[in-house]
Amino acid sequence: MIDPHVHLRGWNENRKETIEHGLDVAYAAGLDAVFEMPNTSPSLTTYDLLQRRIEYTDRIISKKKLRLFHGIYAGLRAEPKQIEEIVNAYSSLFPRIVGLKLFAARSTGDLGIIDEYSQKLVYNTLSELGYNGVLAVHCEKESEFLPQFWNPAEPYSHALARPPKSEVESVRDQIKFADKVNFKGTLHICHISVPESLDAIEQARNSVGFRITCGITPQHCMLYDELMNKAGGNLLKINPPLRSDAMRKAMLAALLDGKIDWIESDHAPHTLDDKLKNLNSGIPVLPYFPHFIKYLKERGATEKQIDDLTNNNIIRTFGIEIENTFRRPDYNLAKEYPFDPFEILK
């Protein structure tokens, strides 16, 4: 199994989780590969930092004797020279650099490219450079945010401040920008959470000249916004936010119907202080990954569906061969983190 969307922390964020611990948990959860996101500290936005991260992680994998593939998304900034350096890094370091990442809104880290002019610059530059790999995008449109609704004392308000429309409009933007410059790669929409976003993707798949994929997280299939009204609601604060129970059910049904390309955890651990005092967004998800697979099977997903969602669709899109070892996962990994966001389901 592959988890193509994790935040391994480490380096300046060892207090949240060390890279070694994240890899250990991923391996114990039955995963054969993880692709990590670049909004680390420091951000993975230069050739040198990407090379350092690869070498550092390789030493851990070798020391621990883990049969685990580690890939990285290189982070993009709205700077043509930086984009060229990152495209060259992808060409030189593939398959360890699995693709590029664009944050169309601010989330954790400093990689937000939030205005349309800057986003168009990224697509124009990638097109001019002939980039034909995967471009993964965090889709939220900040001009559609409603920050006046955010009240830390009412965690549910986070879902109001970053409403479904912000995701839908950002998805439409990315498709439009990519189409206008004749983008040659694969546009991947990360952690889709709104049925209307999926509608926009399905419509575009029949009309654009590039491939579009999308992924969904276990949390957007299992958790919903009203759960944030319970005690400790800020522990469930994520970006994009949890949606309504009706949207959650619709997205789970879409996953089971084969409309979504793969499952991605968006594993993003924090300390309790970071969650409850600093109100950081993100939750630990790797421990729940095998539970979610088990749940899908109980809901009627076939072995082929599971294999497609956790392996086949991913390796076909990225062009990377990864051995599927079918190891038995450890279902008792929640204790590895200071809180279990899925405890509420028990």
mmCIF file of C-alpha atoms in Angstrom:
data_model
loop_
_atom_site.group_PDB
_atom_site.id
_atom_site.type_symbol
_atom_site.label_atom_id
_atom_site.label_comp_id
_atom_site.label_asym_id
_atom_site.label_seq_id
_atom_site.Cartn_x
_atom_site.Cartn_y
_atom_site.Cartn_z
ATOM 1 C CA MET A 1 0.000 0.000 0.000
ATOM 2 C CA ILE A 2 1.061 3.569 -0.717
ATOM 3 C CA ASP A 3 0.163 6.741 1.149
ATOM 4 C CA PRO A 4 0.906 9.512 -1.359
ATOM 5 C CA HIS A 5 0.304 12.442 1.003
ATOM 6 C CA VAL A 6 2.035 12.652 4.385
ATOM 7 C CA HIS A 7 3.745 15.348 6.423
ATOM 8 C CA LEU A 8 6.739 13.724 8.108
ATOM 9 C CA ARG A 9 7.793 16.832 10.089
ATOM 10 C CA GLY A 10 11.288 16.314 11.522
ATOM 11 C CA TRP A 11 14.195 18.764 11.348
ATOM 12 C CA ASN A 12 12.994 21.983 13.018
ATOM 13 C CA GLU A 13 9.698 20.287 13.905
ATOM 14 C CA ASN A 14 10.978 17.249 15.767
ATOM 15 C CA ARG A 15 8.730 18.176 18.687
ATOM 16 C CA LYS A 16 5.735 17.311 16.484
ATOM 17 C CA GLU A 17 7.241 14.098 15.122
ATOM 18 C CA THR A 18 10.662 12.905 14.027
ATOM 19 C CA ILE A 19 11.094 11.538 10.520
ATOM 20 C CA GLU A 20 12.211 8.244 12.051
ATOM 21 C CA HIS A 21 9.033 7.943 14.100
ATOM 22 C CA GLY A 22 6.824 8.795 11.136
ATOM 23 C CA LEU A 23 8.490 6.160 8.972
ATOM 24 C CA ASP A 24 8.258 3.578 11.760
ATOM 25 C CA VAL A 25 4.517 4.177 12.122
ATOM 26 C CA ALA A 26 3.967 4.122 8.357
ATOM 27 C CA TYR A 27 5.762 0.791 8.092
ATOM 28 C CA ALA A 28 3.855 -0.664 11.052
ATOM 29 C CA ALA A 29 0.585 0.484 9.449
ATOM 30 C CA GLY A 30 1.361 -1.807 6.519
ATOM 31 C CA LEU A 31 2.512 0.831 4.059
ATOM 32 C CA ASP A 32 5.113 0.123 1.379
ATOM 33 C CA ALA A 33 5.637 3.764 0.397
ATOM 34 C CA VAL A 34 4.987 7.307 1.559
ATOM 35 C CA PHE A 35 5.203 10.520 -0.457
ATOM 36 C CA GLU A 36 5.876 13.484 1.777
ATOM 37 C CA MET A 37 4.802 17.078 1.305
ATOM 38 C CA PRO A 38 7.323 19.945 1.134
ATOM 39 C CA ASN A 39 5.924 22.331 3.763
ATOM 40 C CA THR A 40 8.507 21.194 6.283
ATOM 41 C CA SER A 41 10.742 23.512 8.291
ATOM 42 C CA PRO A 42 12.713 24.547 6.327
ATOM 43 C CA SER A 43 10.496 24.106 3.269
ATOM 44 C CA LEU A 44 11.723 21.734 0.554
ATOM 45 C CA THR A 45 12.032 24.314 -2.214
ATOM 46 C CA THR A 46 15.661 24.012 -3.385
ATOM 47 C CA TYR A 47 17.720 21.250 -4.971
ATOM 48 C CA ASP A 48 20.124 21.233 -2.014
ATOM 49 C CA LEU A 49 17.385 20.873 0.601
ATOM 50 C CA LEU A 50 15.689 18.120 -1.367
ATOM 51 C CA GLN A 51 18.994 16.257 -1.677
ATOM 52 C CA ARG A 52 19.638 16.671 2.053
ATOM 53 C CA ARG A 53 16.184 15.344 2.890
ATOM 54 C CA ILE A 54 16.683 12.298 0.684
ATOM 55 C CA GLU A 55 20.095 11.505 2.174
ATOM 56 C CA TYR A 56 18.860 12.057 5.737
ATOM 57 C CA THR A 57 15.843 9.797 5.218
ATOM 58 C CA ASP A 58 17.885 7.131 3.441
ATOM 59 C CA ARG A 59 20.145 6.832 6.483
ATOM 60 C CA ILE A 60 17.106 6.226 8.680
ATOM 61 C CA ILE A 61 15.599 3.648 6.326
ATOM 62 C CA SER A 62 18.944 1.846 6.091
ATOM 63 C CA LYS A 63 19.495 1.893 9.850
ATOM 64 C CA LYS A 64 15.983 0.610 10.587
ATOM 65 C CA LYS A 65 16.077 -1.881 7.682
ATOM 66 C CA LEU A 66 12.658 -0.703 6.500
ATOM 67 C CA ARG A 67 11.321 -1.987 3.176
ATOM 68 C CA LEU A 68 9.743 1.373 2.537
ATOM 69 C CA PHE A 69 9.924 3.718 -0.456
ATOM 70 C CA HIS A 70 10.200 7.393 0.447
ATOM 71 C CA GLY A 71 9.213 10.016 -2.118
ATOM 72 C CA ILE A 72 9.020 13.805 -1.869
ATOM 73 C CA TYR A 73 6.947 16.499 -3.522
ATOM 74 C CA ALA A 74 9.109 19.542 -4.280
ATOM 75 C CA GLY A 75 7.560 22.825 -3.160
ATOM 76 C CA LEU A 76 6.781 25.629 -5.601
ATOM 77 C CA ARG A 77 7.053 29.367 -5.133
ATOM 78 C CA ALA A 78 5.821 32.011 -7.583
ATOM 79 C CA GLU A 79 9.364 32.683 -8.794
ATOM 80 C CA PRO A 80 10.383 31.552 -12.314
ATOM 81 C CA LYS A 81 13.993 30.814 -11.353
ATOM 82 C CA GLN A 82 12.905 28.755 -8.359
ATOM 83 C CA ILE A 83 10.383 26.858 -10.487
ATOM 84 C CA GLU A 84 13.092 26.085 -13.041
ATOM 85 C CA GLU A 85 15.407 24.821 -10.288
ATOM 86 C CA ILE A 86 12.653 22.595 -8.925
ATOM 87 C CA VAL A 87 11.734 21.202 -12.348
ATOM 88 C CA ASN A 88 15.415 20.389 -12.871
ATOM 89 C CA ALA A 89 15.493 18.731 -9.448
ATOM 90 C CA TYR A 90 12.507 16.610 -10.454
ATOM 91 C CA SER A 91 14.265 15.562 -13.656
ATOM 92 C CA SER A 92 17.496 14.715 -11.828
ATOM 93 C CA LEU A 93 16.111 13.115 -8.682
ATOM 94 C CA PHE A 94 13.021 11.285 -9.965
ATOM 95 C CA PRO A 95 11.624 8.942 -8.711
ATOM 96 C CA ARG A 96 12.620 10.199 -5.255
ATOM 97 C CA ILE A 97 11.118 13.539 -6.231
ATOM 98 C CA VAL A 98 7.697 12.256 -7.213
ATOM 99 C CA GLY A 99 6.138 15.541 -8.306
ATOM 100 C CA LEU A 100 5.587 19.210 -7.503
ATOM 101 C CA LYS A 101 3.259 20.801 -4.947
ATOM 102 C CA LEU A 102 1.317 24.056 -5.205
ATOM 103 C CA PHE A 103 -0.477 25.448 -2.170
ATOM 104 C CA ALA A 104 -3.251 27.655 -3.586
ATOM 105 C CA ALA A 105 -4.026 28.837 -0.041
ATOM 106 C CA ARG A 106 -2.053 29.276 3.128
ATOM 107 C CA SER A 107 -1.987 26.247 5.382
ATOM 108 C CA THR A 108 0.897 24.981 7.535
ATOM 109 C CA GLY A 109 4.209 26.509 6.431
ATOM 110 C CA ASP A 110 5.124 29.380 4.121
ATOM 111 C CA LEU A 111 4.311 28.011 0.669
ATOM 112 C CA GLY A 112 0.929 29.635 0.022
ATOM 113 C CA ILE A 113 0.559 31.058 -3.513
ATOM 114 C CA ILE A 114 -2.790 32.712 -3.029
ATOM 115 C CA ASP A 115 -3.458 35.228 -5.819
ATOM 116 C CA GLU A 116 -4.510 34.346 -9.342
ATOM 117 C CA TYR A 117 -1.655 36.247 -10.983
ATOM 118 C CA SER A 118 0.945 34.206 -9.085
ATOM 119 C CA GLN A 119 -0.847 30.923 -9.703
ATOM 120 C CA LYS A 120 -1.013 31.671 -13.439
ATOM 121 C CA LEU A 121 2.711 32.469 -13.366
ATOM 122 C CA VAL A 122 3.376 28.987 -11.973
ATOM 123 C CA TYR A 123 1.359 27.289 -14.711
ATOM 124 C CA ASN A 124 2.885 29.459 -17.441
ATOM 125 C CA THR A 125 6.399 28.678 -16.241
ATOM 126 C CA LEU A 126 5.748 24.940 -15.935
ATOM 127 C CA SER A 127 4.323 24.929 -19.450
ATOM 128 C CA GLU A 128 7.301 26.828 -20.871
ATOM 129 C CA LEU A 129 9.661 24.364 -19.183
ATOM 130 C CA GLY A 130 7.766 21.400 -20.625
ATOM 131 C CA TYR A 131 7.043 19.868 -17.215
ATOM 132 C CA ASN A 132 5.017 16.677 -17.681
ATOM 133 C CA GLY A 133 4.994 15.161 -14.198
ATOM 134 C CA VAL A 134 2.423 15.366 -11.409
ATOM 135 C CA LEU A 135 1.404 18.770 -10.045
ATOM 136 C CA ALA A 136 -0.460 18.306 -6.766
ATOM 137 C CA VAL A 137 -2.544 21.249 -5.571
ATOM 138 C CA HIS A 138 -4.043 22.160 -2.205
ATOM 139 C CA CYS A 139 -7.238 23.794 -3.471
ATOM 140 C CA GLU A 140 -8.772 26.545 -1.384
ATOM 141 C CA LYS A 141 -9.422 30.080 -2.649
ATOM 142 C CA GLU A 142 -8.673 32.659 0.017
ATOM 143 C CA SER A 143 -10.868 35.336 -1.571
ATOM 144 C CA GLU A 144 -13.801 33.037 -0.735
ATOM 145 C CA PHE A 145 -12.779 32.686 2.922
ATOM 146 C CA LEU A 146 -15.023 34.251 5.573
ATOM 147 C CA PRO A 147 -12.535 34.987 8.374
ATOM 148 C CA GLN A 148 -15.108 36.989 10.328
ATOM 149 C CA PHE A 149 -16.792 33.699 11.253
ATOM 150 C CA TRP A 150 -13.696 32.177 12.885
ATOM 151 C CA ASN A 151 -13.969 32.070 16.675
ATOM 152 C CA PRO A 152 -11.380 29.897 18.490
ATOM 153 C CA ALA A 153 -13.862 29.362 21.313
ATOM 154 C CA GLU A 154 -16.208 27.723 18.791
ATOM 155 C CA PRO A 155 -14.095 25.225 16.808
ATOM 156 C CA TYR A 156 -16.960 24.459 14.408
ATOM 157 C CA SER A 157 -16.577 28.007 13.088
ATOM 158 C CA HIS A 158 -13.408 26.932 11.242
ATOM 159 C CA ALA A 159 -15.654 25.111 8.766
ATOM 160 C CA LEU A 160 -17.633 28.321 8.230
ATOM 161 C CA ALA A 161 -14.528 30.461 7.758
ATOM 162 C CA ARG A 162 -13.139 28.174 5.022
ATOM 163 C CA PRO A 163 -16.404 27.184 3.307
ATOM 164 C CA PRO A 164 -16.982 24.554 0.609
ATOM 165 C CA LYS A 165 -17.185 27.261 -2.058
ATOM 166 C CA SER A 166 -13.520 28.132 -1.461
ATOM 167 C CA GLU A 167 -12.483 24.613 -2.474
ATOM 168 C CA VAL A 168 -14.832 24.408 -5.451
ATOM 169 C CA GLU A 169 -13.731 27.748 -6.906
ATOM 170 C CA SER A 170 -10.062 26.884 -6.437
ATOM 171 C CA VAL A 171 -10.518 23.539 -8.202
ATOM 172 C CA ARG A 172 -12.147 25.344 -11.114
ATOM 173 C CA ASP A 173 -9.314 27.895 -11.158
ATOM 174 C CA GLN A 174 -6.565 25.274 -11.312
ATOM 175 C CA ILE A 175 -8.268 23.414 -14.157
ATOM 176 C CA LYS A 176 -8.780 26.675 -16.055
ATOM 177 C CA PHE A 177 -5.203 27.888 -15.535
ATOM 178 C CA ALA A 178 -3.732 24.524 -16.567
ATOM 179 C CA ASP A 179 -5.938 24.283 -19.638
ATOM 180 C CA LYS A 180 -5.134 27.802 -20.821
ATOM 181 C CA VAL A 181 -1.378 27.099 -21.024
ATOM 182 C CA ASN A 182 -1.791 23.592 -22.471
ATOM 183 C CA PHE A 183 -0.329 21.946 -19.358
ATOM 184 C CA LYS A 184 1.296 18.617 -20.247
ATOM 185 C CA GLY A 185 1.469 16.981 -16.838
ATOM 186 C CA THR A 186 -1.081 15.441 -14.476
ATOM 187 C CA LEU A 187 -3.081 17.853 -12.322
ATOM 188 C CA HIS A 188 -3.793 16.200 -8.971
ATOM 189 C CA ILE A 189 -6.372 17.750 -6.657
ATOM 190 C CA CYS A 190 -5.396 16.876 -3.091
ATOM 191 C CA HIS A 191 -7.768 15.901 -0.271
ATOM 192 C CA ILE A 192 -11.011 16.643 -2.110
ATOM 193 C CA SER A 193 -13.865 17.190 0.351
ATOM 194 C CA VAL A 194 -16.849 18.669 -1.539
ATOM 195 C CA PRO A 195 -19.139 16.859 -4.016
ATOM 196 C CA GLU A 196 -19.283 19.949 -6.243
ATOM 197 C CA SER A 197 -15.482 19.851 -6.539
ATOM 198 C CA LEU A 198 -15.729 16.283 -7.792
ATOM 199 C CA ASP A 199 -18.403 17.352 -10.291
ATOM 200 C CA ALA A 200 -16.039 20.016 -11.667
ATOM 201 C CA ILE A 201 -13.259 17.444 -12.031
ATOM 202 C CA GLU A 202 -15.470 14.888 -13.756
ATOM 203 C CA GLN A 203 -16.737 17.486 -16.239
ATOM 204 C CA ALA A 204 -13.205 18.698 -16.997
ATOM 205 C CA ARG A 205 -11.835 15.190 -17.552
ATOM 206 C CA ASN A 206 -13.879 15.018 -20.751
ATOM 207 C CA SER A 207 -12.800 18.399 -22.109
ATOM 208 C CA VAL A 208 -9.147 19.128 -21.280
ATOM 209 C CA GLY A 209 -5.969 17.813 -22.842
ATOM 210 C CA PHE A 210 -4.255 16.769 -19.622
ATOM 211 C CA ARG A 211 -4.973 14.154 -16.988
ATOM 212 C CA ILE A 212 -6.754 15.107 -13.751
ATOM 213 C CA THR A 213 -6.693 12.944 -10.630
ATOM 214 C CA CYS A 214 -8.019 13.484 -7.128
ATOM 215 C CA GLY A 215 -7.508 11.949 -3.709
ATOM 216 C CA ILE A 216 -9.551 11.803 -0.537
ATOM 217 C CA THR A 217 -8.603 11.402 3.120
ATOM 218 C CA PRO A 218 -10.082 9.017 5.681
ATOM 219 C CA GLN A 219 -11.052 12.016 7.830
ATOM 220 C CA HIS A 220 -13.168 13.596 5.094
ATOM 221 C CA CYS A 221 -14.941 10.241 4.697
ATOM 222 C CA MET A 222 -15.442 9.466 8.391
ATOM 223 C CA LEU A 223 -15.559 12.731 10.369
ATOM 224 C CA TYR A 224 -17.827 15.760 9.954
ATOM 225 C CA ASP A 225 -17.981 19.368 11.096
ATOM 226 C CA GLU A 226 -20.523 19.076 13.923
ATOM 227 C CA LEU A 227 -18.145 16.772 15.800
ATOM 228 C CA MET A 228 -16.068 19.891 16.421
ATOM 229 C CA ASN A 229 -18.806 21.118 18.771
ATOM 230 C CA LYS A 230 -17.752 18.462 21.271
ATOM 231 C CA ALA A 231 -15.067 18.977 23.933
ATOM 232 C CA GLY A 232 -11.616 19.415 22.412
ATOM 233 C CA GLY A 233 -13.104 20.330 19.048
ATOM 234 C CA ASN A 234 -9.962 22.141 17.908
ATOM 235 C CA LEU A 235 -8.205 18.771 17.840
ATOM 236 C CA LEU A 236 -10.220 18.133 14.652
ATOM 237 C CA LYS A 237 -9.174 21.391 12.972
ATOM 238 C CA ILE A 238 -7.781 20.602 9.510
ATOM 239 C CA ASN A 239 -7.429 22.254 6.100
ATOM 240 C CA PRO A 240 -9.627 21.905 4.157
ATOM 241 C CA PRO A 241 -12.039 21.686 7.092
ATOM 242 C CA LEU A 242 -14.354 18.854 7.949
ATOM 243 C CA ARG A 243 -17.592 19.239 6.001
ATOM 244 C CA SER A 244 -21.236 18.469 6.773
ATOM 245 C CA ASP A 245 -22.326 14.920 7.493
ATOM 246 C CA ALA A 246 -24.246 14.914 4.204
ATOM 247 C CA MET A 247 -21.124 15.896 2.257
ATOM 248 C CA ARG A 248 -19.079 13.306 4.137
ATOM 249 C CA LYS A 249 -21.509 10.562 3.163
ATOM 250 C CA ALA A 250 -21.574 11.728 -0.461
ATOM 251 C CA MET A 251 -17.781 11.706 -0.684
ATOM 252 C CA LEU A 252 -17.555 8.244 0.876
ATOM 253 C CA ALA A 253 -20.109 6.997 -1.647
ATOM 254 C CA ALA A 254 -18.100 8.575 -4.478
ATOM 255 C CA LEU A 255 -14.986 6.773 -3.265
ATOM 256 C CA LEU A 256 -16.781 3.433 -3.199
ATOM 257 C CA ASP A 257 -18.254 4.175 -6.648
ATOM 258 C CA GLY A 258 -14.784 4.536 -8.166
ATOM 259 C CA LYS A 259 -14.970 8.279 -8.823
ATOM 260 C CA ILE A 260 -11.875 9.118 -6.748
ATOM 261 C CA ASP A 261 -8.418 7.950 -7.774
ATOM 262 C CA TRP A 262 -6.799 7.163 -4.449
ATOM 263 C CA ILE A 263 -6.745 7.440 -0.682
ATOM 264 C CA GLU A 264 -4.254 9.843 0.898
ATOM 265 C CA SER A 265 -3.973 10.312 4.648
ATOM 266 C CA ASP A 266 -2.710 13.907 4.855
ATOM 267 C CA HIS A 267 -1.048 12.723 8.070
ATOM 268 C CA ALA A 268 -0.028 15.952 9.834
ATOM 269 C CA PRO A 269 0.838 15.483 13.522
ATOM 270 C CA HIS A 270 1.135 18.260 16.094
ATOM 271 C CA THR A 271 1.747 18.508 19.815
ATOM 272 C CA LEU A 272 -1.250 19.066 22.071
ATOM 273 C CA ASP A 273 -0.057 22.610 22.736
ATOM 274 C CA ASP A 274 0.116 23.255 19.001
ATOM 275 C CA LYS A 275 -3.464 22.053 18.629
ATOM 276 C CA LEU A 276 -5.153 23.529 21.685
ATOM 277 C CA LYS A 277 -3.128 26.701 22.281
ATOM 278 C CA ASN A 278 -1.694 27.582 18.877
ATOM 279 C CA LEU A 279 -4.752 26.139 17.080
ATOM 280 C CA ASN A 280 -2.676 24.504 14.341
ATOM 281 C CA SER A 281 -4.478 22.598 11.587
ATOM 282 C CA GLY A 282 -3.659 18.942 10.999
ATOM 283 C CA ILE A 283 -4.131 15.549 12.653
ATOM 284 C CA PRO A 284 -2.247 12.226 12.884
ATOM 285 C CA VAL A 285 -3.810 9.782 10.415
ATOM 286 C CA LEU A 286 -1.274 7.021 9.716
ATOM 287 C CA PRO A 287 -2.551 4.890 12.651
ATOM 288 C CA TYR A 288 -6.061 4.965 11.186
ATOM 289 C CA PHE A 289 -5.037 4.033 7.628
ATOM 290 C CA PRO A 290 -5.440 0.241 8.085
ATOM 291 C CA HIS A 291 -8.698 0.759 9.991
ATOM 292 C CA PHE A 292 -10.076 2.759 7.067
ATOM 293 C CA ILE A 293 -9.130 0.036 4.602
ATOM 294 C CA LYS A 294 -10.882 -2.500 6.818
ATOM 295 C CA TYR A 295 -13.951 -0.239 6.981
ATOM 296 C CA LEU A 296 -14.092 0.069 3.180
ATOM 297 C CA LYS A 297 -13.971 -3.709 2.830
ATOM 298 C CA GLU A 298 -16.840 -3.990 5.309
ATOM 299 C CA ARG A 299 -18.772 -1.535 3.124
ATOM 300 C CA GLY A 300 -18.327 -3.799 0.116
ATOM 301 C CA ALA A 301 -15.077 -2.630 -1.472
ATOM 302 C CA THR A 302 -13.422 -5.476 -3.371
ATOM 303 C CA GLU A 303 -9.767 -6.425 -3.110
ATOM 304 C CA LYS A 304 -9.256 -5.003 -6.597
ATOM 305 C CA GLN A 305 -10.820 -1.684 -5.566
ATOM 306 C CA ILE A 306 -8.562 -1.484 -2.529
ATOM 307 C CA ASP A 307 -5.516 -2.374 -4.612
ATOM 308 C CA ASP A 308 -6.422 0.325 -7.139
ATOM 309 C CA LEU A 309 -7.017 2.962 -4.441
ATOM 310 C CA THR A 310 -3.849 2.220 -2.498
ATOM 311 C CA ASN A 311 -1.439 1.100 -5.199
ATOM 312 C CA ASN A 312 -2.309 0.660 -8.874
ATOM 313 C CA ASN A 313 -3.755 4.093 -9.636
ATOM 314 C CA ILE A 314 -0.846 5.752 -7.856
ATOM 315 C CA ILE A 315 2.007 3.905 -9.546
ATOM 316 C CA ARG A 316 0.335 4.330 -12.934
ATOM 317 C CA THR A 317 -0.005 8.101 -12.426
ATOM 318 C CA PHE A 318 3.493 8.691 -11.074
ATOM 319 C CA GLY A 319 5.265 6.108 -13.214
ATOM 320 C CA ILE A 320 6.991 4.574 -10.199
ATOM 321 C CA GLU A 321 7.283 0.852 -9.511
ATOM 322 C CA ILE A 322 6.711 0.020 -5.847
ATOM 323 C CA GLU A 323 6.491 -3.514 -4.498
ATOM 324 C CA ASN A 324 3.233 -4.293 -2.720
ATOM 325 C CA THR A 325 4.220 -6.561 0.178
ATOM 326 C CA PHE A 326 0.736 -7.091 1.657
ATOM 327 C CA ARG A 327 2.154 -7.009 5.190
ATOM 328 C CA ARG A 328 -0.248 -7.436 8.092
ATOM 329 C CA PRO A 329 -0.732 -3.997 9.693
ATOM 330 C CA ASP A 330 -0.647 -3.097 13.352
ATOM 331 C CA TYR A 331 -4.094 -1.799 14.339
ATOM 332 C CA ASN A 332 -2.924 -0.379 17.673
ATOM 333 C CA LEU A 333 -0.824 2.607 16.608
ATOM 334 C CA ALA A 334 -3.003 5.450 17.906
ATOM 335 C CA LYS A 335 -1.018 5.411 21.155
ATOM 336 C CA GLU A 336 1.998 6.676 19.206
ATOM 337 C CA TYR A 337 0.480 10.183 19.170
ATOM 338 C CA PRO A 338 -0.768 12.565 21.870
ATOM 339 C CA PHE A 339 -4.371 12.266 20.689
ATOM 340 C CA ASP A 340 -6.514 10.083 18.437
ATOM 341 C CA PRO A 341 -8.824 12.151 16.205
ATOM 342 C CA PHE A 342 -10.794 9.017 15.317
ATOM 343 C CA GLU A 343 -11.457 8.047 18.948
ATOM 344 C CA ILE A 344 -14.804 9.787 18.595
ATOM 345 C CA LEU A 345 -15.961 7.040 16.204
ATOM 346 C CA LYS A 346 -15.581 4.263 18.785
#
